[in-house]
Coordinates of C-alpha atoms and ligand atoms in Angstrom, one line a residue:
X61 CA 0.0 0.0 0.0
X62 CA 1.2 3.5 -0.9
X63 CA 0.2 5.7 2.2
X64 CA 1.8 9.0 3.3
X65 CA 4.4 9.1 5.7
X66 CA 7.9 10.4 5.7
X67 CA 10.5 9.3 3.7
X68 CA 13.3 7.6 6.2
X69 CA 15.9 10.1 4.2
X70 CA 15.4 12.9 2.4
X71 CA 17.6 15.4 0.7
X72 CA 18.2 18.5 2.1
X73 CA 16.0 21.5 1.8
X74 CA 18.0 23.6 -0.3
X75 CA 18.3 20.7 -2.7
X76 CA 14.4 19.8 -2.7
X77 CA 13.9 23.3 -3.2
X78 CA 16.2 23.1 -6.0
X79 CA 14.7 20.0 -7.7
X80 CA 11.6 21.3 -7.5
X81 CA 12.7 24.9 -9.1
X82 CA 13.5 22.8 -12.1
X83 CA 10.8 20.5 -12.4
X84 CA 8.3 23.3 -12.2
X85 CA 10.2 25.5 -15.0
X86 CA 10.5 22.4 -17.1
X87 CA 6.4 22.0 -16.7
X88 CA 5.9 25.4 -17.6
X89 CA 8.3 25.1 -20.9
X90 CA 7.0 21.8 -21.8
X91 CA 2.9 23.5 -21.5
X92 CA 3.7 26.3 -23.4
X93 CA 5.4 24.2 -26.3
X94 CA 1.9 22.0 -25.9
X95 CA -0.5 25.0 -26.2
X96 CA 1.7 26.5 -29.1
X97 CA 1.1 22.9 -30.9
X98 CA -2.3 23.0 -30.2
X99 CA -2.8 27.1 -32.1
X100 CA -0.8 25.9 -34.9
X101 CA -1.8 22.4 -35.5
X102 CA -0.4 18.7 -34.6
X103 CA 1.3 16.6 -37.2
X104 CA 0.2 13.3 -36.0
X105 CA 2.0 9.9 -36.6
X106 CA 0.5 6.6 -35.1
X107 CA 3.0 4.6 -33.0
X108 CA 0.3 1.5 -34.0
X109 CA -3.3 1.8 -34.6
X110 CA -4.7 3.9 -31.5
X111 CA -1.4 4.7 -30.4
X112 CA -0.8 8.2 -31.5
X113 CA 2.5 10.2 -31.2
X114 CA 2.6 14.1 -32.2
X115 CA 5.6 16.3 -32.7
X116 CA 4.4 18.3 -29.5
X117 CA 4.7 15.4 -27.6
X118 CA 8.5 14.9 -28.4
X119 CA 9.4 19.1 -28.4
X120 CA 7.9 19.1 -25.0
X121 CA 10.0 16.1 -23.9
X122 CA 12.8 17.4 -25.4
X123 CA 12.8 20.8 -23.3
X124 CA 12.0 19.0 -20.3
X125 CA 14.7 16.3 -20.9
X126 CA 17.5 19.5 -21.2
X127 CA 16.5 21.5 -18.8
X128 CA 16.9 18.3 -15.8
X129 CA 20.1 17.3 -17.5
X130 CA 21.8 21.3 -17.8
X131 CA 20.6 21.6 -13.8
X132 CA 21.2 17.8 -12.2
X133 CA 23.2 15.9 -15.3
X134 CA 24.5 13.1 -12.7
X135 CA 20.5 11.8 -12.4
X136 CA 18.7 9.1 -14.0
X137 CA 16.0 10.2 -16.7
X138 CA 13.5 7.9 -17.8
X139 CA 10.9 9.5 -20.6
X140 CA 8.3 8.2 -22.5
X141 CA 9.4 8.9 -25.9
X142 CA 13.2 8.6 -25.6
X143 CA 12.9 5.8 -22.8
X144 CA 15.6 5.5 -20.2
X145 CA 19.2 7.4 -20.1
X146 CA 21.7 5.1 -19.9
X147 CA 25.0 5.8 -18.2
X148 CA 23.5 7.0 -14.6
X149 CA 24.4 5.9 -11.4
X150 CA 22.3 8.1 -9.2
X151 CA 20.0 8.1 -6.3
X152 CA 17.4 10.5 -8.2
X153 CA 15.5 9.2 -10.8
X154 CA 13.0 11.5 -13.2
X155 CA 10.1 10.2 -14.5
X156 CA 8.9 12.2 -17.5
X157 CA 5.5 11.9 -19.7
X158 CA 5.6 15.2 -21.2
X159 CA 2.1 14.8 -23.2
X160 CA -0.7 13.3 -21.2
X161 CA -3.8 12.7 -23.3
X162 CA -2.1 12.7 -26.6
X163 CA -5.7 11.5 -28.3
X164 CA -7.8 14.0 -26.8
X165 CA -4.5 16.8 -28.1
X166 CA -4.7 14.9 -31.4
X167 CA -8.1 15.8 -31.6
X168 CA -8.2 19.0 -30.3
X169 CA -10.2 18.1 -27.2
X170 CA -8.8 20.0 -24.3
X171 CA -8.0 17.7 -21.7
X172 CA -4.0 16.6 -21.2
X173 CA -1.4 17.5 -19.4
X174 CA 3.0 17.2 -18.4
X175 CA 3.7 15.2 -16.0
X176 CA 6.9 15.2 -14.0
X177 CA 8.0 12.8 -11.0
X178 CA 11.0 12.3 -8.9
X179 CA 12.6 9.3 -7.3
X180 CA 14.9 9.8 -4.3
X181 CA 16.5 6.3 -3.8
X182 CA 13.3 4.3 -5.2
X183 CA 10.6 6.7 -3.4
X184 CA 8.5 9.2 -4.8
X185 CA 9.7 12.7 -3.9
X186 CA 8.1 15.2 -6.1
X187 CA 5.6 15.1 -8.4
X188 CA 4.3 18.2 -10.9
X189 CA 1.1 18.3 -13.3
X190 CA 0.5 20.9 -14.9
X191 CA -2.9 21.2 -16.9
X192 CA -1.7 24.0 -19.5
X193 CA -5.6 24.9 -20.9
X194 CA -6.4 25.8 -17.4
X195 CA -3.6 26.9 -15.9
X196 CA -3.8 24.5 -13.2
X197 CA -0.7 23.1 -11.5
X198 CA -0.7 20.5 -9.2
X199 CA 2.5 20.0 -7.0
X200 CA 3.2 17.2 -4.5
X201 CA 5.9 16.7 -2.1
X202 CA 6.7 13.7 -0.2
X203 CA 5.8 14.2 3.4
X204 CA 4.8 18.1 2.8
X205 CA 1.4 17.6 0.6
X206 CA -0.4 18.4 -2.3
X207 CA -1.3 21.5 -3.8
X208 CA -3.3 23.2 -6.8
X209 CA -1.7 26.4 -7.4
X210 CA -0.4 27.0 -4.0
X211 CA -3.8 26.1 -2.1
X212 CA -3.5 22.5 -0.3
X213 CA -5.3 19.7 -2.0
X214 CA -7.7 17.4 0.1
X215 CA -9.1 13.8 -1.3
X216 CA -13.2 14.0 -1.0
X217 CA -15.3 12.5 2.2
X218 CA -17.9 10.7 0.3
X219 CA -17.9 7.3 2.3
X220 CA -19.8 4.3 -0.3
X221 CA -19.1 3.6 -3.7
X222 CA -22.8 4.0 -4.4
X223 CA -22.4 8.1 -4.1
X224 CA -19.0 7.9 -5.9
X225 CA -17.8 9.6 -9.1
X226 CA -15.3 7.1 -11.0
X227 CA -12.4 7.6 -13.6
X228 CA -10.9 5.2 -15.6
X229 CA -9.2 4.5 -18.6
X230 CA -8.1 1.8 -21.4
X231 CA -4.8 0.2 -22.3
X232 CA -4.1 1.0 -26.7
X233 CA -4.1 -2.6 -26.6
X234 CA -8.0 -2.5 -26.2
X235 CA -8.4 -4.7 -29.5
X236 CA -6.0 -7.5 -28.7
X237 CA -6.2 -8.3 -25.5
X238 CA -8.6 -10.2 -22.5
X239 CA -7.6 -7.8 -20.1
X240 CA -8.5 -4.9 -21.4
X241 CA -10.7 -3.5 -18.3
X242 CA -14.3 -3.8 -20.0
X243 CA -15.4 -6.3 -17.3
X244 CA -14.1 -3.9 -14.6
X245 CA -15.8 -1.0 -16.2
X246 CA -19.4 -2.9 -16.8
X247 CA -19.5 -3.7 -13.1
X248 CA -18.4 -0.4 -11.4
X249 CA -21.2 1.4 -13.6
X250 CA -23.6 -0.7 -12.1
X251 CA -22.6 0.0 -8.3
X252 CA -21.0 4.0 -8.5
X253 CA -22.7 7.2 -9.6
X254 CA -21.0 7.4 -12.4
X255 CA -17.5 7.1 -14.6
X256 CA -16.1 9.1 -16.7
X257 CA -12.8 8.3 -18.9
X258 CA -10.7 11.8 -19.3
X259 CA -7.8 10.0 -21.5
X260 CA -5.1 11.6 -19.2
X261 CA -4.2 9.4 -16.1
X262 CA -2.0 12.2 -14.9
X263 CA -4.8 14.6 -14.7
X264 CA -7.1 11.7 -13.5
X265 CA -4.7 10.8 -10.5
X266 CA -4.7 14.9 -9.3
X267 CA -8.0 15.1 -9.7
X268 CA -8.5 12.4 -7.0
X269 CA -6.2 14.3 -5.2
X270 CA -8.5 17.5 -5.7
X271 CA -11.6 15.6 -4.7
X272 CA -13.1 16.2 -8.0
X273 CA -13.1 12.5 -8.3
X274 CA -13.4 9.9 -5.5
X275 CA -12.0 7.1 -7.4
X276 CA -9.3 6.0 -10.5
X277 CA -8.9 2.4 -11.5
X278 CA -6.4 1.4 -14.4
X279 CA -4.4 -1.7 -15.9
X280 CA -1.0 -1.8 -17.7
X281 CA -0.2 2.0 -17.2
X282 CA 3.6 3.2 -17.5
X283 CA 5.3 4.6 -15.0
X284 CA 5.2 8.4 -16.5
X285 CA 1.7 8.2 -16.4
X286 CA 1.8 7.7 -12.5
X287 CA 4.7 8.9 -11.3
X288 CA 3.8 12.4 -9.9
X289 CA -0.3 11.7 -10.0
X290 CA 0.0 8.4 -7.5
X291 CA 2.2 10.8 -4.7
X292 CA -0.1 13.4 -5.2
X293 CA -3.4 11.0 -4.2
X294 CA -1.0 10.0 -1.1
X295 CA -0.4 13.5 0.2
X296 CA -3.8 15.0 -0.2
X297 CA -4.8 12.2 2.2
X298 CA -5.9 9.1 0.2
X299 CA -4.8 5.5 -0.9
X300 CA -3.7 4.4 -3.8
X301 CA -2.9 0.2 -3.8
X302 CA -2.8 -2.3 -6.5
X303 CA -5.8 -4.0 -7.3
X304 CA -5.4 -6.9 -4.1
X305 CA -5.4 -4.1 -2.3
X306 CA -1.4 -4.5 -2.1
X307 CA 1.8 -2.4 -2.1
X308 CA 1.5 0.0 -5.4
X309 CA 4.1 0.7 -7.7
X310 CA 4.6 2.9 -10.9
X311 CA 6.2 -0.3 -12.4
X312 CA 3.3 -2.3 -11.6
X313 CA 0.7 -3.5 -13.8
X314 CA -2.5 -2.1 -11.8
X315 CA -3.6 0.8 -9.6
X316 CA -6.4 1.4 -7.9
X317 CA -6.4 5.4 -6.1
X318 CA -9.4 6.4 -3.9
X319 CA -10.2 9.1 -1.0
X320 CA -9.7 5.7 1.1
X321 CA -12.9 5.7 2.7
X322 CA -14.3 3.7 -0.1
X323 CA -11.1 1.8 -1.2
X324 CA -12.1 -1.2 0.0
X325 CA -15.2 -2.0 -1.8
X326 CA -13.7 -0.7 -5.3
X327 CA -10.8 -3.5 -4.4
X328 CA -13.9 -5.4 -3.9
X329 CA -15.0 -4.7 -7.2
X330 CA -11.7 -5.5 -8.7
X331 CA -11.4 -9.2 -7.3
X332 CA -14.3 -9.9 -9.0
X333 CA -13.3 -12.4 -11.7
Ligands
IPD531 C1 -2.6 7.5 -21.9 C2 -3.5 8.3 -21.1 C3 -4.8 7.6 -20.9 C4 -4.7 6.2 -20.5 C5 -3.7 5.4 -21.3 C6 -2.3 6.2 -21.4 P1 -0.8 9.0 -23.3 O1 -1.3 8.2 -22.0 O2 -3.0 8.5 -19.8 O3 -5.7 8.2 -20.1 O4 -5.9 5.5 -20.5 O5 -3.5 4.1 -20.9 O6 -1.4 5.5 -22.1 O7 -0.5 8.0 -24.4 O8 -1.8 10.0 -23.7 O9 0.5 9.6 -22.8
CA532 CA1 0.6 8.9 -20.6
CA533 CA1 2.4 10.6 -23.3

């Protein structure tokens, strides 16, 4: 189970202050190359047959991918577009999706986002969203909370599942495979108040966080996609476990991210076969 609590070590506050300096200036580069995209137009190029990839997606990664290396170049850098950096031996680890929602950006629909997270020996440390079409910017800091521009962030109170409002979302290999969340998805619209599916995990994860949703299931995510969002649920007071209710982790497979009070039954839900 992910739950907040201090990390045994961290860095000192100069340095966190530092790391966070750049990850919030390589946000705010990475949104304004996205909204720039988005005036001009996208050229689109499919990775396979839902799986988009746009130029935006890799200009934006490319700022964000300079501007950690010019400040920290010792760390570890893992992206979604350019993958892992090899050649680092370092106890801080970035973890980069610098276009979340590329479909809904594809299509013009206004609902993505840049996500940044930081590991500090294997533990989340930092995590940044930033929501350019809003101007929103969520920031979470292991041990210290979760914020939306500046104002703390607190996970909703609404207790059942039956008064819930759900988020969720779909692997691109929707077409190929068994386990491609459809079951999941038919049940929990028979027992919550509703789902919605945003395309943007990031944003999806903060807005748990922000209360605007009380629960986020998802299978196969990558770890950019749940890097910062999974620290922020944690520090605006909720839970986010795998879908046994178990220890969570970006590398995982599953994740299941509630306001805790009805984590449980949605774990219920899950172990449904
Ligand atoms: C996708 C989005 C989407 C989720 C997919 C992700 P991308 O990321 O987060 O909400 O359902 O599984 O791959 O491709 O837009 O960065
Ligand atoms: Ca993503
Ligand atoms: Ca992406």
């Amino acid at each position: 189970m992910m739950t907040r609590m201090l990390a045994p070590t961290l860095p000192p506050p100069s340095t966190r202050e530092a790391l966070k300096r750049t990850a919030l200036e390589a946000a705010q580069a990475a949104g304004a190359i996205l909204l720039e995209h988005a005036r001009r137009g996208v050229r689109i190029e499919h990775k396979d047959t839902v799986n988009l990839v746009t130029d935006a997606d890799r200009r934006a990664e490319q700022v964000i991918v300079d501007r950690i290396s010019k400040d920290h170049p010792a760390h570890q850098i893992l992206a979604e577009e350019g993958g892992m950096q090899a050649g680092h031996d370092s106890p801080f680890k970035w973890v980069i999706d610098p276009l979340d929602g590329t479909t809904n950006f594809a299509h013009g629909f206004p609902a993505y986002c840049v996500s940044i997270g930081l590991e500090y020996q294997g533990r989340p440390l930092l995590g940044v969203v930033l929501d350019p079409t809003r101007d929103e910017l969520f920031v979470a800091e292991a041990g210290a909370g979760a914020f939306l521009n500046g104002v703390p962030l607190q996970v909703s109170s609404t207790p059942l599942l039956n008064g819930a409002l759900l988020v969720t979302g779909f692997a691109y290999d929707i077409r190929e495979s068994e386990k491609n969340n459809l079951d999941h998805f038919a049940r929990f619209a028979l027992r919550a108040q509703g789902i919605r599916r945003t395309g943007t995990a990031a944003l999806d994860l903060c807005y748990v966080a922000a209360g605007r949703f009380d629960g986020f299931w998802e299978l196969k995510l990558h770890p950019w996609d749940t890097a910062a969002g999974a620290l922020m649920v944690v520090e605006a007071g909720g839970k986010v476990t795998d879908f046994n209710g178990g220890a969570f982790s970006i590398y995982g497979q599953e994740i299941v991210a509630s306001n805790g009070r009805m984590h449980d039954e949605m774990v219920t839900v899950l172990q449904f076969t």
